[in-house]
Amino acid sequence: MSHSGRVHQLRRAARSRRPPAPAEAPTPAADVPAPASAPAEIPGQQPRWATLDRKEARLRRDQLRSLAALRQQVARDRQERGEIITDNTLIRIAVDLLLHHADTLTGDTEEQLLTSAVTATTRNYNTTELAAFTALTALQESDDPEKAFALCNLMTKALLKIKYEASARAAAPQPG
């Protein structure tokens, strides 16, 4: 383990008032942590983060920015403030979602795998919702201001249509 990694481990242990874990103790397969849907903390037991295994991943800068923005939005929009929502929380959700659709994952490249994952997770959306999602995805990757403006217009039109369709469904008489 690198010096900085050991320093971070010692700082975390000091904050939690527990002794640090051994430097390179592997986690046995039987000690696999509970899924993210488990309760945040059970009285008298460790906090959730202490039950999870560390895994490093390399993310693009646009992914990091978008992830931080999403975390902030989720934090602003939530009703209950009990559990802390972190970037890692959202990453675990994304991994669970990917694993849930693992049987539909196909492709030989990152782009192909992403396309198959998005197709699997968006199968239940209508074409307007998919257009909004596609425009948003393309917008996040666009460096061209004119293309970004056109994508914003497309996404706005699609979102307005989604809102109109939802309002029409809500106003329609329910079969009784």
PDB file of C-alpha atoms in Angstrom, residues 57-72 86-88 90-91 140:
ATOM      1  CA  ALA A  57     -12.234   3.139 -10.707  1.00  0.00           C
ATOM      2  CA  ARG A  58     -11.001   5.682 -13.218  1.00  0.00           C
ATOM      3  CA  LEU A  59     -13.636   8.126 -14.410  1.00  0.00           C
ATOM      4  CA  ARG A  60     -13.540  10.805 -17.091  1.00  0.00           C
ATOM      5  CA  ARG A  61     -13.667  14.445 -15.973  1.00  0.00           C
ATOM      6  CA  ASP A  62     -17.126  14.911 -17.516  1.00  0.00           C
ATOM      7  CA  GLN A  63     -18.342  11.881 -15.546  1.00  0.00           C
ATOM      8  CA  LEU A  64     -16.926  13.302 -12.323  1.00  0.00           C
ATOM      9  CA  ARG A  65     -18.558  16.697 -12.939  1.00  0.00           C
ATOM     10  CA  SER A  66     -21.893  15.131 -13.848  1.00  0.00           C
ATOM     11  CA  LEU A  67     -21.748  12.773 -10.878  1.00  0.00           C
ATOM     12  CA  ALA A  68     -21.069  15.642  -8.465  1.00  0.00           C
ATOM     13  CA  ALA A  69     -23.886  17.688 -10.003  1.00  0.00           C
ATOM     14  CA  LEU A  70     -26.272  14.734  -9.737  1.00  0.00           C
ATOM     15  CA  ARG A  71     -25.301  14.158  -6.097  1.00  0.00           C
ATOM     16  CA  GLN A  72     -25.962  17.820  -5.310  1.00  0.00           C
ATOM     17  CA  THR A  86     -22.283  10.594  -1.730  1.00  0.00           C
ATOM     18  CA  ASP A  87     -20.774  10.100  -5.163  1.00  0.00           C
ATOM     19  CA  ASN A  88     -20.011   6.536  -4.054  1.00  0.00           C
ATOM     20  CA  LEU A  90     -24.639   6.907  -6.766  1.00  0.00           C
ATOM     21  CA  ILE A  91     -21.844   4.750  -8.194  1.00  0.00           C
ATOM     22  CA  GLN A 140     -22.977  16.116 -21.911  1.00  0.00           C
TER      23      GLN A 140
END
